[in-house]
PDB file of C-alpha atoms in Angstrom:
ATOM      1  CA  MET A   1     106.069  60.347 104.203  1.00  0.00           C
ATOM      2  CA  SER A   2     107.693  63.419 102.705  1.00  0.00           C
ATOM      3  CA  CYS A   3     109.556  65.776 105.020  1.00  0.00           C
ATOM      4  CA  ARG A   4     110.555  69.457 104.595  1.00  0.00           C
ATOM      5  CA  ILE A   5     114.335  69.790 104.896  1.00  0.00           C
ATOM      6  CA  LEU A   6     116.446  72.924 105.264  1.00  0.00           C
ATOM      7  CA  VAL A   7     120.088  72.895 104.150  1.00  0.00           C
ATOM      8  CA  VAL A   8     122.273  75.353 106.081  1.00  0.00           C
ATOM      9  CA  GLU A   9     125.500  75.387 104.076  1.00  0.00           C
ATOM     10  CA  ASP A  10     127.507  78.184 102.435  1.00  0.00           C
ATOM     11  CA  GLU A  11     129.429  76.031  99.939  1.00  0.00           C
ATOM     12  CA  ILE A  12     126.930  76.070  97.080  1.00  0.00           C
ATOM     13  CA  PHE A  13     128.065  72.848  95.378  1.00  0.00           C
ATOM     14  CA  VAL A  14     127.871  70.932  98.668  1.00  0.00           C
ATOM     15  CA  ALA A  15     124.439  72.428  99.372  1.00  0.00           C
ATOM     16  CA  ILE A  16     123.142  71.520  95.909  1.00  0.00           C
ATOM     17  CA  GLU A  17     124.395  67.940  96.290  1.00  0.00           C
ATOM     18  CA  ILE A  18     122.627  67.622  99.662  1.00  0.00           C
ATOM     19  CA  GLU A  19     119.408  68.996  98.140  1.00  0.00           C
ATOM     20  CA  HIS A  20     119.740  66.494  95.288  1.00  0.00           C
ATOM     21  CA  VAL A  21     120.062  63.556  97.704  1.00  0.00           C
ATOM     22  CA  VAL A  22     117.112  64.816  99.781  1.00  0.00           C
ATOM     23  CA  SER A  23     114.973  65.174  96.633  1.00  0.00           C
ATOM     24  CA  GLN A  24     115.917  61.697  95.403  1.00  0.00           C
ATOM     25  CA  MET A  25     114.695  60.344  98.749  1.00  0.00           C
ATOM     26  CA  GLY A  26     111.276  61.891  98.094  1.00  0.00           C
ATOM     27  CA  HIS A  27     111.645  64.749 100.568  1.00  0.00           C
ATOM     28  CA  ARG A  28     111.230  68.458  99.894  1.00  0.00           C
ATOM     29  CA  PRO A  29     114.244  70.727 100.250  1.00  0.00           C
ATOM     30  CA  ILE A  30     112.831  74.094 101.326  1.00  0.00           C
ATOM     31  CA  GLY A  31     115.963  76.080 100.547  1.00  0.00           C
ATOM     32  CA  ILE A  32     119.624  76.716 101.143  1.00  0.00           C
ATOM     33  CA  ALA A  33     120.675  79.065 103.922  1.00  0.00           C
ATOM     34  CA  ALA A  34     124.271  80.296 103.672  1.00  0.00           C
ATOM     35  CA  ASP A  35     124.004  82.441 106.823  1.00  0.00           C
ATOM     36  CA  SER A  36     121.968  82.953 109.993  1.00  0.00           C
ATOM     37  CA  ARG A  37     119.639  85.539 108.430  1.00  0.00           C
ATOM     38  CA  LYS A  38     118.476  83.156 105.700  1.00  0.00           C
ATOM     39  CA  ALA A  39     118.232  80.250 108.166  1.00  0.00           C
ATOM     40  CA  GLU A  40     115.935  82.331 110.393  1.00  0.00           C
ATOM     41  CA  GLU A  41     113.866  83.303 107.344  1.00  0.00           C
ATOM     42  CA  LEU A  42     113.297  79.650 106.337  1.00  0.00           C
ATOM     43  CA  ALA A  43     113.099  78.159 109.855  1.00  0.00           C
ATOM     44  CA  GLY A  44     109.308  78.125 110.111  1.00  0.00           C
ATOM     45  CA  GLU A  45     108.976  75.866 107.071  1.00  0.00           C
ATOM     46  CA  ALA A  46     111.523  73.219 108.151  1.00  0.00           C
ATOM     47  CA  GLU A  47     110.994  69.914 109.918  1.00  0.00           C
ATOM     48  CA  VAL A  48     114.617  68.748 109.641  1.00  0.00           C
ATOM     49  CA  ALA A  49     117.762  70.842 109.114  1.00  0.00           C
ATOM     50  CA  LEU A  50     121.232  69.794 108.013  1.00  0.00           C
ATOM     51  CA  VAL A  51     123.544  72.475 109.413  1.00  0.00           C
ATOM     52  CA  ASP A  52     127.208  73.258 108.736  1.00  0.00           C
ATOM     53  CA  LEU A  53     129.155  75.100 111.453  1.00  0.00           C
ATOM     54  CA  ASN A  54     131.166  77.690 109.559  1.00  0.00           C
ATOM     55  CA  LEU A  55     128.954  79.758 107.287  1.00  0.00           C
ATOM     56  CA  ARG A  56     129.079  82.982 105.298  1.00  0.00           C
ATOM     57  CA  ASP A  57     128.619  85.020 108.487  1.00  0.00           C
ATOM     58  CA  GLY A  58     131.225  83.082 110.497  1.00  0.00           C
ATOM     59  CA  PRO A  59     131.000  80.140 112.923  1.00  0.00           C
ATOM     60  CA  THR A  60     127.263  80.642 113.447  1.00  0.00           C
ATOM     61  CA  GLY A  61     126.145  77.027 112.856  1.00  0.00           C
ATOM     62  CA  PRO A  62     125.861  76.038 116.544  1.00  0.00           C
ATOM     63  CA  ALA A  63     123.692  79.093 117.321  1.00  0.00           C
ATOM     64  CA  ILE A  64     121.569  78.429 114.218  1.00  0.00           C
ATOM     65  CA  GLY A  65     121.108  74.786 115.210  1.00  0.00           C
ATOM     66  CA  ARG A  66     120.062  75.750 118.714  1.00  0.00           C
ATOM     67  CA  MET A  67     117.626  78.407 117.412  1.00  0.00           C
ATOM     68  CA  LEU A  68     116.074  75.965 114.920  1.00  0.00           C
ATOM     69  CA  ALA A  69     115.635  73.273 117.564  1.00  0.00           C
ATOM     70  CA  GLU A  70     114.472  75.383 120.500  1.00  0.00           C
ATOM     71  CA  LYS A  71     112.469  78.133 118.806  1.00  0.00           C
ATOM     72  CA  HIS A  72     111.039  76.233 115.819  1.00  0.00           C
ATOM     73  CA  GLY A  73     111.048  72.559 116.888  1.00  0.00           C
ATOM     74  CA  VAL A  74     113.277  71.520 113.977  1.00  0.00           C
ATOM     75  CA  THR A  75     115.235  68.244 114.186  1.00  0.00           C
ATOM     76  CA  VAL A  76     118.853  69.334 113.630  1.00  0.00           C
ATOM     77  CA  VAL A  77     121.813  67.294 112.395  1.00  0.00           C
ATOM     78  CA  PHE A  78     125.131  69.076 112.031  1.00  0.00           C
ATOM     79  CA  VAL A  79     127.206  68.242 108.941  1.00  0.00           C
ATOM     80  CA  THR A  80     130.750  69.570 109.304  1.00  0.00           C
ATOM     81  CA  ALA A  81     134.424  68.928 108.684  1.00  0.00           C
ATOM     82  CA  ASN A  82     135.025  70.155 112.256  1.00  0.00           C
ATOM     83  CA  PRO A  83     132.838  68.037 114.578  1.00  0.00           C
ATOM     84  CA  SER A  84     135.181  68.681 117.519  1.00  0.00           C
ATOM     85  CA  GLN A  85     134.016  72.331 117.505  1.00  0.00           C
ATOM     86  CA  LEU A  86     130.695  71.095 118.936  1.00  0.00           C
ATOM     87  CA  GLY A  87     132.260  69.612 122.078  1.00  0.00           C
ATOM     88  CA  GLU A  88     129.540  67.718 123.951  1.00  0.00           C
ATOM     89  CA  GLY A  89     126.894  68.965 121.542  1.00  0.00           C
ATOM     90  CA  VAL A  90     124.276  71.681 121.243  1.00  0.00           C
ATOM     91  CA  PRO A  91     121.146  71.477 123.430  1.00  0.00           C
ATOM     92  CA  GLY A  92     118.093  70.313 121.526  1.00  0.00           C
ATOM     93  CA  THR A  93     120.011  69.025 118.513  1.00  0.00           C
ATOM     94  CA  LEU A  94     120.405  65.400 117.479  1.00  0.00           C
ATOM     95  CA  GLY A  95     124.047  64.884 116.508  1.00  0.00           C
ATOM     96  CA  VAL A  96     126.813  65.447 114.003  1.00  0.00           C
ATOM     97  CA  ILE A  97     128.060  63.678 110.898  1.00  0.00           C
ATOM     98  CA  PRO A  98     131.568  64.507 109.656  1.00  0.00           C
ATOM     99  CA  LYS A  99     132.368  65.808 106.175  1.00  0.00           C
ATOM    100  CA  PRO A 100     133.089  64.603 103.653  1.00  0.00           C
ATOM    101  CA  VAL A 101     129.763  62.759 103.588  1.00  0.00           C
ATOM    102  CA  ASN A 102     128.962  60.350 100.785  1.00  0.00           C
ATOM    103  CA  ASP A 103     125.423  60.154  99.432  1.00  0.00           C
ATOM    104  CA  ASP A 104     124.649  56.888 101.248  1.00  0.00           C
ATOM    105  CA  GLU A 105     125.692  58.340 104.626  1.00  0.00           C
ATOM    106  CA  MET A 106     123.614  61.446 103.918  1.00  0.00           C
ATOM    107  CA  ARG A 107     120.563  59.299 103.115  1.00  0.00           C
ATOM    108  CA  GLN A 108     121.073  57.354 106.344  1.00  0.00           C
ATOM    109  CA  ALA A 109     121.447  60.562 108.385  1.00  0.00           C
ATOM    110  CA  VAL A 110     118.298  62.074 106.874  1.00  0.00           C
ATOM    111  CA  SER A 111     116.323  58.854 107.402  1.00  0.00           C
ATOM    112  CA  PHE A 112     117.539  58.648 111.000  1.00  0.00           C
ATOM    113  CA  ALA A 113     116.628  62.279 111.728  1.00  0.00           C
ATOM    114  CA  ILE A 114     113.129  61.792 110.297  1.00  0.00           C
ATOM    115  CA  ALA A 115     112.606  58.541 112.224  1.00  0.00           C
ATOM    116  CA  HIS A 116     113.783  60.256 115.419  1.00  0.00           C
ATOM    117  CA  ARG A 117     111.411  63.156 114.769  1.00  0.00           C
ATOM    118  CA  GLN A 118     108.526  60.707 114.317  1.00  0.00           C
ATOM    119  CA  ARG A 119     109.611  58.831 117.454  1.00  0.00           C
ATOM    120  CA  GLN A 120     110.360  55.683 115.489  1.00  0.00           C
ATOM    121  CA  GLU A 121     113.254  53.414 116.234  1.00  0.00           C
ATOM    122  CA  ALA A 122     116.156  53.660 113.781  1.00  0.00           C
ATOM    123  CA  MET A 123     119.903  53.263 113.678  1.00  0.00           C
ATOM    124  CA  PRO A 124     122.086  56.272 112.955  1.00  0.00           C
ATOM    125  CA  PRO A 125     124.822  55.987 110.318  1.00  0.00           C
ATOM    126  CA  ALA A 126     128.052  54.581 111.757  1.00  0.00           C
ATOM    127  CA  SER A 127     129.835  57.899 111.187  1.00  0.00           C
ATOM    128  CA  MET A 128     127.258  59.915 113.165  1.00  0.00           C
ATOM    129  CA  THR A 129     127.913  61.029 116.739  1.00  0.00           C
ATOM    130  CA  LEU A 130     124.743  61.459 118.786  1.00  0.00           C
ATOM    131  CA  PHE A 131     124.526  64.112 121.489  1.00  0.00           C
ATOM    132  CA  SER A 132     123.758  62.706 124.932  1.00  0.00           C
ATOM    133  CA  ALA A 133     120.651  64.818 125.631  1.00  0.00           C
ATOM    134  CA  ASP A 134     118.790  63.086 122.806  1.00  0.00           C
ATOM    135  CA  THR A 135     120.141  59.563 123.046  1.00  0.00           C
ATOM    136  CA  SER A 136     118.036  58.549 126.053  1.00  0.00           C
ATOM    137  CA  ARG A 137     114.864  58.489 123.927  1.00  0.00           C
ATOM    138  CA  LEU A 138     116.557  56.140 121.446  1.00  0.00           C
ATOM    139  CA  ALA A 139     117.446  53.409 123.919  1.00  0.00           C
ATOM    140  CA  SER A 140     114.262  51.393 124.063  1.00  0.00           C
TER     141      SER A 140
END
């Protein structure tokens, strides 16, 4: 089943590569948001979002992730070179995968996020750290 995926990333070449991987998987990238304004604009169309922390308008990724999850019901995975900036995680979001991310890890992270959204059992990529608030539903 095809899923609508938002890429929140200000490095255009990274964002394009993520969109390419998502498209190859048969999913529909709905756009690239380089800042919180664009993320808010596209939020209503997204089912899953891949969110960097440090964007064009500063370190707004955690707030964007929280807004997407809580206000729009989007399944959020953070993709960042600075996972420690998230501490114990962001309420409502799924987890974080560290950059650099190879295409196979990205495919696994996207597949895991979609399976989680559809309440199906799946294994996250080995490099992904899950946030505790969401892990209880996975242990079954």
